[in-house]
């Protein structure tokens, strides 16, 4: 299913790029590696609530195979393994920033909708209601 080396006829560049970051956790892994540059397996697992150790290992192996992250193993007891983004992995951060902006905007829109529904049910005329200023989505995006 995820053959990155093979190309299909008339393949969209977006589709090809998304093959690298498919999976439920890869974008979040990239986001955490951007913040700290170097993370260990246990740190990533702690940060990603809900991921199993098996799924994290699988996602990290795929990302290493695809050249998004670099894995460094230190010969010591207990074993120490660190992960960091490669140059290719750092290029995915611009895509991740777009996802963050989209998430902030949709979350903000959902909050406004819920606020409007709550106020519509309140007793009183429209002139008595005050609107709450909402921060611009552009201000929250990196």
PDB file of C-alpha atoms in Angstrom:
ATOM      1  CA  UNK A   1       0.000   0.000   0.000  1.00  0.00           C
ATOM      2  CA  UNK A   2       2.777   2.479   0.778  1.00  0.00           C
ATOM      3  CA  UNK A   3       5.260   2.082  -2.047  1.00  0.00           C
ATOM      4  CA  UNK A   4       6.978   5.439  -2.139  1.00  0.00           C
ATOM      5  CA  UNK A   5       9.508   4.480  -4.788  1.00  0.00           C
ATOM      6  CA  UNK A   6       6.875   3.542  -7.346  1.00  0.00           C
ATOM      7  CA  UNK A   7       5.089   6.192  -9.358  1.00  0.00           C
ATOM      8  CA  UNK A   8       1.656   5.998 -10.873  1.00  0.00           C
ATOM      9  CA  UNK A   9       0.772   7.620 -14.163  1.00  0.00           C
ATOM     10  CA  UNK A  10      -0.311  11.261 -13.748  1.00  0.00           C
ATOM     11  CA  UNK A  11       0.282  11.202  -9.994  1.00  0.00           C
ATOM     12  CA  UNK A  12      -0.527  14.412  -8.165  1.00  0.00           C
ATOM     13  CA  UNK A  13       2.481  15.928  -6.344  1.00  0.00           C
ATOM     14  CA  UNK A  14       0.344  16.404  -3.224  1.00  0.00           C
ATOM     15  CA  UNK A  15      -0.587  12.719  -3.229  1.00  0.00           C
ATOM     16  CA  UNK A  16       3.070  11.773  -3.581  1.00  0.00           C
ATOM     17  CA  UNK A  17       4.075  14.070  -0.703  1.00  0.00           C
ATOM     18  CA  UNK A  18       1.292  12.777   1.524  1.00  0.00           C
ATOM     19  CA  UNK A  19       2.640   9.245   1.198  1.00  0.00           C
ATOM     20  CA  UNK A  20       5.534  10.313   3.407  1.00  0.00           C
ATOM     21  CA  UNK A  21       3.367  11.523   6.246  1.00  0.00           C
ATOM     22  CA  UNK A  22       0.442   9.113   5.988  1.00  0.00           C
ATOM     23  CA  UNK A  23      -0.571   7.488   9.220  1.00  0.00           C
ATOM     24  CA  UNK A  24      -2.293   8.833  12.261  1.00  0.00           C
ATOM     25  CA  UNK A  25       0.791   9.813  14.217  1.00  0.00           C
ATOM     26  CA  UNK A  26       3.535  10.955  11.821  1.00  0.00           C
ATOM     27  CA  UNK A  27       2.608  14.626  11.727  1.00  0.00           C
ATOM     28  CA  UNK A  28       2.504  14.703  15.525  1.00  0.00           C
ATOM     29  CA  UNK A  29       5.872  12.955  15.733  1.00  0.00           C
ATOM     30  CA  UNK A  30       7.335  15.542  13.352  1.00  0.00           C
ATOM     31  CA  UNK A  31       5.813  18.360  15.424  1.00  0.00           C
ATOM     32  CA  UNK A  32       7.428  17.066  18.618  1.00  0.00           C
ATOM     33  CA  UNK A  33      10.791  16.576  16.907  1.00  0.00           C
ATOM     34  CA  UNK A  34      10.640  20.145  15.596  1.00  0.00           C
ATOM     35  CA  UNK A  35      10.177  21.477  19.117  1.00  0.00           C
ATOM     36  CA  UNK A  36      13.016  19.543  20.775  1.00  0.00           C
ATOM     37  CA  UNK A  37      15.239  18.516  17.835  1.00  0.00           C
ATOM     38  CA  UNK A  38      16.227  15.251  19.576  1.00  0.00           C
ATOM     39  CA  UNK A  39      13.820  12.910  21.368  1.00  0.00           C
ATOM     40  CA  UNK A  40      14.042   9.419  22.785  1.00  0.00           C
ATOM     41  CA  UNK A  41      11.404   6.726  22.192  1.00  0.00           C
ATOM     42  CA  UNK A  42       9.966   6.986  25.712  1.00  0.00           C
ATOM     43  CA  UNK A  43       9.709  10.783  25.468  1.00  0.00           C
ATOM     44  CA  UNK A  44       7.764  10.579  22.218  1.00  0.00           C
ATOM     45  CA  UNK A  45       5.466   7.912  23.666  1.00  0.00           C
ATOM     46  CA  UNK A  46       4.803  10.066  26.728  1.00  0.00           C
ATOM     47  CA  UNK A  47       3.968  13.077  24.550  1.00  0.00           C
ATOM     48  CA  UNK A  48       1.608  11.161  22.237  1.00  0.00           C
ATOM     49  CA  UNK A  49      -1.252  10.163  24.486  1.00  0.00           C
ATOM     50  CA  UNK A  50      -3.063   7.115  23.176  1.00  0.00           C
ATOM     51  CA  UNK A  51      -0.333   5.623  20.984  1.00  0.00           C
ATOM     52  CA  UNK A  52       0.840   2.096  21.702  1.00  0.00           C
ATOM     53  CA  UNK A  53       4.526   1.194  21.825  1.00  0.00           C
ATOM     54  CA  UNK A  54       4.064  -1.076  18.807  1.00  0.00           C
ATOM     55  CA  UNK A  55       2.420   1.654  16.719  1.00  0.00           C
ATOM     56  CA  UNK A  56       5.071   4.202  17.697  1.00  0.00           C
ATOM     57  CA  UNK A  57       7.863   1.796  16.754  1.00  0.00           C
ATOM     58  CA  UNK A  58       6.144   1.052  13.435  1.00  0.00           C
ATOM     59  CA  UNK A  59       5.672   4.743  12.612  1.00  0.00           C
ATOM     60  CA  UNK A  60       9.283   5.573  13.555  1.00  0.00           C
ATOM     61  CA  UNK A  61      10.613   2.685  11.437  1.00  0.00           C
ATOM     62  CA  UNK A  62       8.587   3.837   8.420  1.00  0.00           C
ATOM     63  CA  UNK A  63       9.756   7.411   8.889  1.00  0.00           C
ATOM     64  CA  UNK A  64      13.370   6.260   9.127  1.00  0.00           C
ATOM     65  CA  UNK A  65      12.969   4.113   6.011  1.00  0.00           C
ATOM     66  CA  UNK A  66      11.467   7.081   4.131  1.00  0.00           C
ATOM     67  CA  UNK A  67      14.349   9.322   5.203  1.00  0.00           C
ATOM     68  CA  UNK A  68      12.296  11.684   7.367  1.00  0.00           C
ATOM     69  CA  UNK A  69      14.093  10.936  10.624  1.00  0.00           C
ATOM     70  CA  UNK A  70      17.517   9.759  11.683  1.00  0.00           C
ATOM     71  CA  UNK A  71      17.919   7.121  14.372  1.00  0.00           C
ATOM     72  CA  UNK A  72      21.070   7.104  16.512  1.00  0.00           C
ATOM     73  CA  UNK A  73      21.814   4.056  18.662  1.00  0.00           C
ATOM     74  CA  UNK A  74      24.351   4.343  21.488  1.00  0.00           C
ATOM     75  CA  UNK A  75      26.212   1.201  22.581  1.00  0.00           C
ATOM     76  CA  UNK A  76      25.467   1.228  26.292  1.00  0.00           C
ATOM     77  CA  UNK A  77      23.401  -0.614  28.864  1.00  0.00           C
ATOM     78  CA  UNK A  78      20.494   0.098  28.959  1.00  0.00           C
ATOM     79  CA  UNK A  79      20.345   0.854  25.227  1.00  0.00           C
ATOM     80  CA  UNK A  80      19.871   4.485  24.290  1.00  0.00           C
ATOM     81  CA  UNK A  81      18.200   5.458  20.998  1.00  0.00           C
ATOM     82  CA  UNK A  82      17.587   9.022  19.836  1.00  0.00           C
ATOM     83  CA  UNK A  83      15.516  10.343  16.936  1.00  0.00           C
ATOM     84  CA  UNK A  84      15.967  13.611  15.027  1.00  0.00           C
ATOM     85  CA  UNK A  85      14.565  15.058  11.818  1.00  0.00           C
ATOM     86  CA  UNK A  86      16.588  14.885   8.617  1.00  0.00           C
ATOM     87  CA  UNK A  87      16.626  17.718   6.061  1.00  0.00           C
ATOM     88  CA  UNK A  88      13.734  16.022   4.250  1.00  0.00           C
ATOM     89  CA  UNK A  89      11.840  15.727   7.537  1.00  0.00           C
ATOM     90  CA  UNK A  90      12.365  19.413   8.234  1.00  0.00           C
ATOM     91  CA  UNK A  91      10.779  20.198   4.860  1.00  0.00           C
ATOM     92  CA  UNK A  92       7.535  18.623   6.081  1.00  0.00           C
ATOM     93  CA  UNK A  93       7.248  21.268   8.802  1.00  0.00           C
ATOM     94  CA  UNK A  94       5.811  23.817   6.385  1.00  0.00           C
ATOM     95  CA  UNK A  95       3.024  21.331   5.660  1.00  0.00           C
ATOM     96  CA  UNK A  96       2.561  20.796   9.404  1.00  0.00           C
ATOM     97  CA  UNK A  97       2.278  24.546   9.971  1.00  0.00           C
ATOM     98  CA  UNK A  98      -0.588  24.604   7.502  1.00  0.00           C
ATOM     99  CA  UNK A  99      -2.289  21.827   9.465  1.00  0.00           C
ATOM    100  CA  UNK A 100      -1.817  23.775  12.695  1.00  0.00           C
ATOM    101  CA  UNK A 101      -3.392  26.867  11.128  1.00  0.00           C
ATOM    102  CA  UNK A 102      -6.308  24.848   9.765  1.00  0.00           C
ATOM    103  CA  UNK A 103      -6.831  23.199  13.164  1.00  0.00           C
ATOM    104  CA  UNK A 104      -6.745  26.540  14.964  1.00  0.00           C
ATOM    105  CA  UNK A 105      -9.236  28.069  12.548  1.00  0.00           C
ATOM    106  CA  UNK A 106     -11.697  25.182  12.645  1.00  0.00           C
ATOM    107  CA  UNK A 107     -11.459  24.865  16.430  1.00  0.00           C
ATOM    108  CA  UNK A 108     -12.040  28.598  16.737  1.00  0.00           C
ATOM    109  CA  UNK A 109     -14.990  28.427  14.341  1.00  0.00           C
ATOM    110  CA  UNK A 110     -16.512  25.570  16.340  1.00  0.00           C
ATOM    111  CA  UNK A 111     -16.096  27.587  19.546  1.00  0.00           C
ATOM    112  CA  UNK A 112     -17.857  30.601  18.004  1.00  0.00           C
ATOM    113  CA  UNK A 113     -20.719  28.409  16.778  1.00  0.00           C
ATOM    114  CA  UNK A 114     -21.156  26.883  20.232  1.00  0.00           C
ATOM    115  CA  UNK A 115     -20.986  30.358  21.821  1.00  0.00           C
ATOM    116  CA  UNK A 116     -23.643  31.672  19.410  1.00  0.00           C
ATOM    117  CA  UNK A 117     -25.956  28.726  20.175  1.00  0.00           C
ATOM    118  CA  UNK A 118     -25.527  29.267  23.909  1.00  0.00           C
ATOM    119  CA  UNK A 119     -26.278  32.994  23.600  1.00  0.00           C
ATOM    120  CA  UNK A 120     -29.283  32.396  21.336  1.00  0.00           C
ATOM    121  CA  UNK A 121     -30.870  30.361  24.107  1.00  0.00           C
ATOM    122  CA  UNK A 122     -30.208  33.071  26.698  1.00  0.00           C
ATOM    123  CA  UNK A 123     -33.040  35.354  27.770  1.00  0.00           C
ATOM    124  CA  UNK A 124     -32.794  39.010  26.709  1.00  0.00           C
ATOM    125  CA  UNK A 125     -32.829  41.142  23.621  1.00  0.00           C
ATOM    126  CA  UNK A 126     -30.067  41.230  21.019  1.00  0.00           C
ATOM    127  CA  UNK A 127     -28.998  44.684  22.078  1.00  0.00           C
ATOM    128  CA  UNK A 128     -28.254  43.470  25.618  1.00  0.00           C
ATOM    129  CA  UNK A 129     -25.910  40.709  24.417  1.00  0.00           C
ATOM    130  CA  UNK A 130     -22.222  41.481  24.127  1.00  0.00           C
ATOM    131  CA  UNK A 131     -19.944  39.774  21.686  1.00  0.00           C
ATOM    132  CA  UNK A 132     -16.657  38.361  22.862  1.00  0.00           C
ATOM    133  CA  UNK A 133     -13.644  39.362  20.755  1.00  0.00           C
ATOM    134  CA  UNK A 134     -11.889  36.373  19.220  1.00  0.00           C
ATOM    135  CA  UNK A 135      -8.199  36.358  18.354  1.00  0.00           C
ATOM    136  CA  UNK A 136      -7.427  36.203  14.657  1.00  0.00           C
ATOM    137  CA  UNK A 137      -6.415  32.721  13.410  1.00  0.00           C
ATOM    138  CA  UNK A 138      -3.417  34.238  11.634  1.00  0.00           C
ATOM    139  CA  UNK A 139      -2.047  35.392  14.983  1.00  0.00           C
ATOM    140  CA  UNK A 140      -2.014  31.820  16.324  1.00  0.00           C
ATOM    141  CA  UNK A 141      -0.315  30.260  13.299  1.00  0.00           C
ATOM    142  CA  UNK A 142       3.468  29.888  13.307  1.00  0.00           C
TER     143      UNK A 142
END
